[in-house]
Coordinates of C-alpha atoms in Angstrom, one line a residue:
M1 CA -100.8 -76.8 9.0
K2 CA -101.8 -73.4 10.5
V3 CA -99.2 -70.7 11.1
L4 CA -99.3 -67.3 12.8
H5 CA -97.0 -65.1 10.8
T6 CA -96.0 -61.6 12.0
A7 CA -93.1 -59.2 11.5
D8 CA -91.9 -55.7 12.2
L9 CA -93.3 -55.3 15.7
H10 CA -90.5 -52.9 16.6
L11 CA -90.9 -53.3 20.3
D12 CA -89.4 -50.4 22.3
R13 CA -90.1 -48.0 19.4
S14 CA -91.7 -44.8 20.5
F15 CA -94.8 -43.4 18.9
E16 CA -94.0 -40.6 16.5
G17 CA -94.4 -36.9 17.6
L18 CA -95.7 -37.6 21.1
K19 CA -92.7 -36.8 23.4
N20 CA -94.6 -33.8 24.9
S21 CA -97.8 -35.7 25.6
P22 CA -99.5 -35.9 29.0
K23 CA -98.1 -38.4 31.4
E24 CA -101.2 -40.6 31.3
I25 CA -100.9 -41.0 27.5
L26 CA -97.1 -41.7 27.6
E27 CA -97.7 -44.5 30.2
K28 CA -100.4 -46.1 28.0
L29 CA -98.2 -45.9 25.0
Q30 CA -95.4 -47.6 26.9
R31 CA -97.6 -50.4 27.8
A32 CA -99.1 -50.7 24.3
N33 CA -96.1 -52.4 22.7
H34 CA -96.0 -55.1 25.3
E35 CA -99.8 -55.6 25.1
V36 CA -99.5 -56.3 21.4
I37 CA -97.3 -59.3 22.2
T38 CA -99.8 -60.6 24.7
A39 CA -102.6 -60.2 22.1
I40 CA -100.5 -62.2 19.5
V41 CA -99.9 -65.0 21.9
D42 CA -103.6 -65.1 22.9
I43 CA -104.6 -65.4 19.2
A44 CA -102.0 -68.1 18.6
I45 CA -103.4 -70.2 21.4
K46 CA -107.0 -69.5 20.5
N47 CA -106.4 -70.6 16.9
Q48 CA -104.4 -73.6 18.0
V49 CA -101.7 -72.8 15.4
D50 CA -98.9 -75.2 14.7
A51 CA -96.2 -72.6 14.8
V52 CA -95.6 -68.9 15.3
V53 CA -93.2 -67.1 12.9
F54 CA -91.5 -63.8 13.7
A55 CA -89.9 -62.6 10.4
G56 CA -87.5 -60.0 11.7
D57 CA -87.5 -56.6 13.5
T58 CA -89.4 -57.9 16.4
F59 CA -87.4 -55.4 18.4
H60 CA -86.7 -51.9 17.3
Q61 CA -83.0 -52.0 17.9
S62 CA -80.3 -54.6 18.4
R63 CA -79.7 -53.6 22.0
T64 CA -83.2 -54.1 23.5
S65 CA -84.2 -53.0 27.0
I66 CA -84.1 -55.6 29.7
R67 CA -87.7 -54.9 30.5
T68 CA -88.9 -55.6 27.0
Q69 CA -86.7 -58.7 26.7
A70 CA -88.2 -60.1 30.0
Y71 CA -91.7 -59.4 28.9
F72 CA -91.2 -61.0 25.5
I73 CA -89.6 -64.2 26.9
D74 CA -92.4 -64.6 29.4
E75 CA -94.9 -64.4 26.6
M76 CA -92.9 -67.0 24.6
K77 CA -93.1 -69.3 27.7
R78 CA -96.9 -69.1 27.4
L79 CA -96.5 -70.5 23.9
D80 CA -94.2 -73.2 25.2
Q81 CA -96.8 -74.2 27.8
A82 CA -99.3 -74.5 24.9
E83 CA -96.8 -76.7 23.0
I84 CA -96.6 -74.2 20.1
P85 CA -93.1 -73.8 18.5
V86 CA -91.8 -70.4 17.7
I87 CA -89.5 -69.7 14.7
M88 CA -87.7 -66.3 14.8
S89 CA -85.4 -64.4 12.5
F90 CA -83.7 -61.1 13.2
G91 CA -83.9 -58.2 10.8
N92 CA -81.9 -55.0 10.0
H93 CA -83.2 -53.2 13.2
D94 CA -82.8 -56.0 15.7
Y95 CA -79.8 -57.7 14.0
Y96 CA -78.6 -60.6 16.2
V97 CA -75.8 -60.2 18.8
A98 CA -76.0 -63.1 21.3
E99 CA -74.2 -61.2 24.0
R100 CA -77.0 -58.6 24.3
Y101 CA -79.6 -61.0 25.5
W102 CA -80.1 -61.2 29.3
F103 CA -82.4 -64.3 29.3
D104 CA -82.4 -67.8 27.8
F105 CA -84.9 -68.3 25.1
P106 CA -87.4 -71.1 26.0
K107 CA -87.0 -74.5 24.5
N108 CA -89.9 -74.1 22.1
M109 CA -88.0 -71.4 20.2
F110 CA -85.8 -71.9 17.2
L111 CA -83.7 -68.8 16.3
F112 CA -82.0 -68.1 13.0
Q113 CA -78.8 -66.5 14.3
K114 CA -76.5 -66.3 11.2
E115 CA -76.6 -64.6 7.9
Q116 CA -75.9 -68.0 6.3
I117 CA -79.1 -69.9 5.2
E118 CA -80.2 -72.6 7.6
T119 CA -83.1 -75.1 7.4
H120 CA -85.0 -76.1 10.6
Y121 CA -87.1 -79.2 10.7
F122 CA -90.0 -80.1 13.0
M123 CA -93.2 -82.1 13.2
T124 CA -96.6 -80.7 13.7
K125 CA -99.2 -82.2 16.0
N126 CA -100.7 -84.0 13.0
Q127 CA -97.3 -85.5 12.2
E128 CA -96.6 -83.3 9.2
K129 CA -92.9 -82.9 8.6
V130 CA -92.1 -79.3 8.0
A131 CA -88.9 -77.6 6.8
V132 CA -88.3 -73.9 7.5
S133 CA -85.5 -72.1 5.7
G134 CA -84.2 -68.7 6.7
F135 CA -81.5 -66.4 7.9
S136 CA -80.9 -63.5 10.3
Y137 CA -79.1 -60.2 10.0
E138 CA -75.9 -59.9 12.0
H139 CA -75.4 -56.3 10.8
P140 CA -77.7 -53.3 10.1
W141 CA -77.7 -54.2 6.4
I142 CA -77.1 -57.0 3.9
N143 CA -76.2 -55.9 0.4
E144 CA -76.4 -59.2 -1.4
D145 CA -79.3 -61.3 -2.5
K146 CA -79.7 -64.1 0.0
L147 CA -82.3 -65.9 -2.0
S148 CA -79.9 -67.6 -4.3
A149 CA -78.5 -69.6 -1.3
F150 CA -81.9 -70.9 -0.3
P151 CA -82.3 -74.6 -1.1
K152 CA -85.1 -75.9 -3.4
K153 CA -88.1 -77.4 -1.7
D154 CA -87.0 -80.5 0.2
P155 CA -88.8 -83.5 -1.4
M156 CA -88.7 -85.4 1.9
V157 CA -91.0 -83.0 3.8
D158 CA -94.7 -82.4 3.6
L159 CA -94.4 -78.6 3.7
H160 CA -91.5 -76.2 3.2
I161 CA -91.7 -72.6 4.4
G162 CA -89.3 -69.7 3.7
I163 CA -88.7 -66.8 6.0
Y164 CA -87.1 -63.7 4.4
H165 CA -86.6 -60.2 5.8
G166 CA -85.8 -58.0 2.9
D167 CA -87.0 -56.0 -0.1
T168 CA -87.2 -56.4 -3.8
T169 CA -84.5 -54.8 -6.0
N170 CA -86.8 -52.5 -8.0
N171 CA -87.1 -49.7 -5.5
G172 CA -83.4 -48.5 -5.6
Q173 CA -82.6 -49.8 -2.1
Q174 CA -79.8 -52.4 -2.0
N175 CA -79.2 -52.6 1.8
Y176 CA -81.9 -55.0 2.8
A177 CA -81.1 -58.4 1.2
P178 CA -82.5 -57.4 -2.2
F179 CA -84.3 -60.2 -4.1
S180 CA -86.9 -60.8 -6.8
F181 CA -90.2 -62.5 -6.5
S182 CA -89.7 -64.6 -9.6
N183 CA -86.6 -66.2 -8.0
M184 CA -88.6 -66.7 -4.8
K185 CA -91.3 -68.6 -6.6
S186 CA -88.8 -70.8 -8.4
K187 CA -87.8 -72.4 -5.0
G188 CA -91.1 -74.4 -5.0
Y189 CA -92.0 -73.6 -1.3
D190 CA -95.5 -73.8 0.0
Y191 CA -95.4 -70.5 1.8
W192 CA -93.1 -67.5 2.1
A193 CA -93.2 -65.5 5.4
L194 CA -91.8 -62.0 4.6
G195 CA -90.8 -59.1 6.8
H196 CA -89.4 -55.5 6.4
I197 CA -92.3 -53.8 4.5
H198 CA -94.6 -52.2 7.1
Q199 CA -97.7 -52.1 4.8
P200 CA -99.5 -55.4 4.6
Q201 CA -99.2 -57.0 1.1
V202 CA -100.3 -60.4 -0.3
V203 CA -97.7 -60.4 -3.0
S204 CA -98.6 -63.8 -4.6
A205 CA -101.3 -66.4 -4.3
D206 CA -99.4 -69.3 -5.9
P207 CA -97.3 -69.8 -3.9
L208 CA -98.7 -67.6 -1.2
I209 CA -96.2 -64.8 -0.4
V210 CA -97.1 -62.4 2.4
Y211 CA -95.8 -59.2 4.0
P212 CA -98.1 -59.1 7.1
G213 CA -97.0 -55.5 7.7
T214 CA -96.4 -54.0 11.2
P215 CA -99.2 -55.2 13.5
Q216 CA -99.0 -51.9 15.5
G217 CA -98.5 -48.6 13.7
H218 CA -96.0 -46.2 15.4
T219 CA -96.4 -43.3 13.0
K220 CA -99.3 -41.6 11.2
K221 CA -98.0 -43.2 8.0
E222 CA -98.8 -46.6 9.5
R223 CA -102.5 -46.0 9.9
T224 CA -103.2 -49.0 7.6
V225 CA -102.5 -52.2 9.6
Q226 CA -104.1 -55.6 9.3
G227 CA -102.7 -57.4 12.3
V228 CA -101.1 -60.8 12.2
A229 CA -101.5 -63.3 9.4
I230 CA -103.2 -66.6 10.1
V231 CA -102.0 -68.9 7.3
S232 CA -103.5 -72.3 6.5
I233 CA -100.9 -74.3 4.5
E234 CA -101.3 -77.6 2.6
P235 CA -99.1 -79.0 -0.2
G236 CA -99.4 -76.7 -3.2
H237 CA -102.0 -74.4 -1.6
A238 CA -102.3 -71.8 1.2
T239 CA -104.8 -69.2 2.3
V240 CA -104.5 -66.3 4.7
H241 CA -106.6 -64.1 6.8
F242 CA -105.7 -61.3 9.3
E243 CA -106.6 -60.8 12.9
P244 CA -106.1 -57.4 14.5
V245 CA -103.8 -57.0 17.6
A246 CA -103.1 -53.2 17.6
Q247 CA -103.5 -51.5 21.0
V248 CA -103.3 -48.0 19.6
T249 CA -105.1 -46.8 16.5
W250 CA -104.3 -43.8 14.3
Q251 CA -107.0 -41.7 12.7
L252 CA -107.2 -38.8 10.2
Q253 CA -110.2 -36.6 10.7
R254 CA -111.1 -33.4 8.8
Y255 CA -113.4 -30.8 10.3
S256 CA -114.9 -27.8 8.6
L257 CA -115.2 -24.6 10.6
S258 CA -117.3 -22.8 7.9
Q259 CA -120.2 -22.2 10.4
A260 CA -117.9 -20.4 12.9
R261 CA -118.2 -16.6 12.8
N262 CA -115.7 -16.0 15.6
L263 CA -113.1 -17.6 17.9
Q264 CA -115.7 -18.6 20.5
E265 CA -117.9 -20.4 18.0
A266 CA -114.8 -22.1 16.4
L267 CA -113.7 -23.5 19.7
S268 CA -117.2 -24.6 20.6
I269 CA -117.8 -26.3 17.3
L270 CA -114.4 -28.0 17.3
T271 CA -114.9 -29.3 20.9
E272 CA -118.3 -30.6 20.0
F273 CA -117.0 -32.5 17.1
L274 CA -114.3 -34.1 19.2
L275 CA -116.5 -35.0 22.1
K276 CA -118.9 -36.7 19.7
D277 CA -116.1 -38.7 18.1
M278 CA -114.9 -39.8 21.5
E279 CA -118.2 -41.4 22.4
N280 CA -117.5 -44.7 20.6
Q281 CA -113.8 -45.0 21.2
T282 CA -112.8 -48.2 22.9
Q283 CA -109.0 -47.9 22.8
L284 CA -106.2 -45.4 22.8
T285 CA -106.6 -43.4 19.5
L286 CA -104.0 -41.0 18.1
K287 CA -105.8 -38.5 16.0
E288 CA -104.6 -36.2 13.3
I289 CA -107.0 -33.2 12.9
Q290 CA -107.2 -31.2 9.7
L291 CA -109.2 -28.0 9.9
T292 CA -110.7 -26.4 6.8
D293 CA -112.7 -23.3 6.1
T294 CA -110.9 -21.1 8.7
E295 CA -110.3 -18.1 6.4
E296 CA -113.1 -16.0 8.0
L297 CA -111.7 -16.3 11.5
S298 CA -109.4 -13.7 12.9
E299 CA -105.6 -13.8 12.8
E300 CA -105.6 -14.9 16.4
F301 CA -106.8 -18.4 15.3
Q302 CA -103.8 -18.9 13.1
I303 CA -101.4 -17.6 15.8
S304 CA -102.8 -20.0 18.4
Y305 CA -102.6 -22.9 16.0
E306 CA -99.0 -22.2 15.0
N307 CA -97.7 -21.7 18.6
G308 CA -99.4 -24.9 19.8
E309 CA -101.9 -23.2 22.3
L310 CA -104.9 -24.6 20.5
L311 CA -103.6 -28.2 20.5
Q312 CA -102.6 -27.9 24.2
Y313 CA -106.0 -26.6 25.2
L314 CA -107.9 -29.3 23.4
Q315 CA -105.7 -32.1 24.8
T316 CA -106.1 -30.9 28.4
T317 CA -109.8 -29.9 28.3
L318 CA -111.0 -33.1 26.6
L319 CA -109.0 -35.3 29.0
Q320 CA -110.5 -33.4 32.0
Q321 CA -114.0 -33.6 30.7
T322 CA -114.1 -37.2 29.7
N323 CA -111.0 -38.9 31.3
H324 CA -110.9 -40.7 27.9
S325 CA -107.9 -42.2 26.2
L326 CA -108.4 -40.2 22.9
F327 CA -105.3 -38.1 22.2
L328 CA -105.0 -35.3 19.7
F329 CA -101.4 -35.4 18.4
Q330 CA -101.5 -33.0 15.6
V331 CA -103.7 -30.2 14.3
E332 CA -103.2 -28.9 10.8
V333 CA -105.0 -25.9 9.2
M334 CA -105.7 -26.7 5.5
T335 CA -106.2 -23.3 3.9
D336 CA -107.8 -23.5 0.4
Y337 CA -107.1 -27.2 0.5
F338 CA -110.0 -28.3 -1.7
E339 CA -109.8 -25.4 -4.1
K340 CA -106.3 -26.2 -5.4
K341 CA -105.7 -28.4 -8.3
V342 CA -102.7 -30.4 -9.3
V343 CA -101.2 -29.1 -12.5
I344 CA -99.3 -31.6 -14.7
S345 CA -97.3 -30.0 -17.5
A346 CA -96.3 -32.0 -20.5
A347 CA -95.0 -31.5 -24.1
P348 CA -97.7 -31.6 -26.8
E349 CA -96.5 -34.9 -28.3
L350 CA -96.7 -36.5 -24.9
L351 CA -100.3 -35.3 -24.4
K352 CA -101.3 -36.8 -27.7
Q353 CA -99.7 -40.1 -26.6
L354 CA -101.4 -39.9 -23.2
E355 CA -104.8 -39.3 -24.8
K356 CA -104.4 -42.1 -27.3
N357 CA -103.1 -44.8 -24.9
Y358 CA -104.4 -44.0 -21.4
L359 CA -107.4 -41.6 -21.4
Q360 CA -109.8 -44.2 -23.0
P361 CA -112.0 -45.1 -20.0
D362 CA -111.3 -48.8 -19.9
I363 CA -107.6 -48.5 -20.4
F364 CA -107.4 -45.6 -18.0
S365 CA -109.3 -47.4 -15.2
N366 CA -107.1 -50.5 -15.4
T367 CA -103.9 -48.5 -15.5
L368 CA -104.9 -46.4 -12.5
Q369 CA -105.9 -49.4 -10.5
E370 CA -102.5 -51.0 -11.1
L371 CA -100.8 -47.7 -10.2
V372 CA -102.5 -47.1 -6.9
Q373 CA -102.0 -50.7 -5.8
N374 CA -98.3 -50.5 -6.4
P375 CA -96.5 -50.3 -3.0
L376 CA -94.1 -47.8 -4.5
F377 CA -96.8 -45.3 -5.4
S378 CA -97.5 -44.0 -1.9
S379 CA -93.7 -43.6 -1.3
V380 CA -93.2 -41.1 -4.1
V381 CA -96.6 -39.4 -4.5
Q382 CA -98.5 -37.6 -1.8
I383 CA -102.2 -37.0 -2.8
N384 CA -105.3 -35.7 -1.2
E385 CA -106.6 -38.3 1.2
E386 CA -110.2 -37.7 0.1
W387 CA -109.1 -38.4 -3.5
R388 CA -107.3 -41.6 -2.4
E389 CA -110.4 -42.9 -0.7
R390 CA -112.6 -42.5 -3.7
S391 CA -113.4 -45.8 -5.5
I392 CA -111.7 -47.0 -8.6
E393 CA -115.0 -47.0 -10.3
Q394 CA -115.1 -43.2 -10.1
A395 CA -111.5 -42.8 -11.2
D396 CA -112.0 -41.3 -14.6
Q397 CA -114.3 -38.7 -13.2
T398 CA -111.9 -38.0 -10.3
I399 CA -109.1 -37.2 -12.7
K400 CA -111.2 -34.7 -14.5
E401 CA -112.0 -33.0 -11.2
D402 CA -108.6 -33.0 -9.5
F403 CA -106.0 -32.8 -12.2
V404 CA -105.5 -30.3 -15.0
I405 CA -103.3 -31.5 -17.8
Q406 CA -101.9 -28.7 -19.9
E407 CA -99.2 -28.2 -22.5
D408 CA -95.7 -27.2 -21.2
Q409 CA -95.1 -23.6 -22.2
L410 CA -91.3 -23.8 -21.7

């Protein structure tokens, strides 16, 4: 069985920090959310999947615009014409209220409408009997673990899939159907289609448990998107690969102005950098610019950066010169960015324990790898992007360069 699994589309959500953008950009952004749905349907039909799963927060709010509802229903009708069933649950953002929908859902769609667990059965084109168990939010939050109410794998079916929009209990949040992965694995299902976490994560291989992440980033924190998950499932085994559908990409770019001796040269160098970057752009790109080595420029540079004149000039000029869809949404001046080190203070006895247990190369490398791959790491620690991008193989050297560990003097 082949399934297209997606979640957290957040249709109707605006793109962060762009309210004052040029009209052309705003119009493209408004279309982008809808075009993502079209791309998803195209991929489903191209891959001849047996089902499409929307695991919650398809819409950004419970009261979705009529325009977006109409567009979504029309795309689902395309899947109906292709004889592809759609299974949909509703999350904490688009919690289900029947009276808020202006159109009938097509007959190929099965909706989980209640917070009570239901199991839906259907047959694939290859006559495989499939059970899908899940639930939907009817309120903006669910405080209890819903997993305990899921049935064990049905022995009368070929494949059993679980759909769950929620989060594990180890991050302190209890509002989004908290659960544990160990309990999820104990159900014996062949695949778990998750939603709620916007960063893509393959949580487990046996059984395969996947957060596909949002397929279209709406903030600069959502630069890392994989697309939609294409999952091949057979009894006791499943594999996944991702196909991109994003219509808007987010980029972080750092430019040095060390060669600029005055404002004229700074503007010329920066414009040249940006025009060169725009040559290979094929879609709307929201770009965060970080400028370094600006200390030798006059105070006027800092003033123009802070009052927004520099950003406004670059946006207008580049659009006029190229009529291109690249858009600069933020400029940040990183003064002395690379010269600063992170100082970690610790008591002497803690330093000895740290050196004994973690600063041995092999132990340290393994520990660091586990740390940076933990989804909670990025939510509590903000680190230099250049440092983040360095390979794990260089980790022990990186720590020596970027961190100073000293005894606490208090």
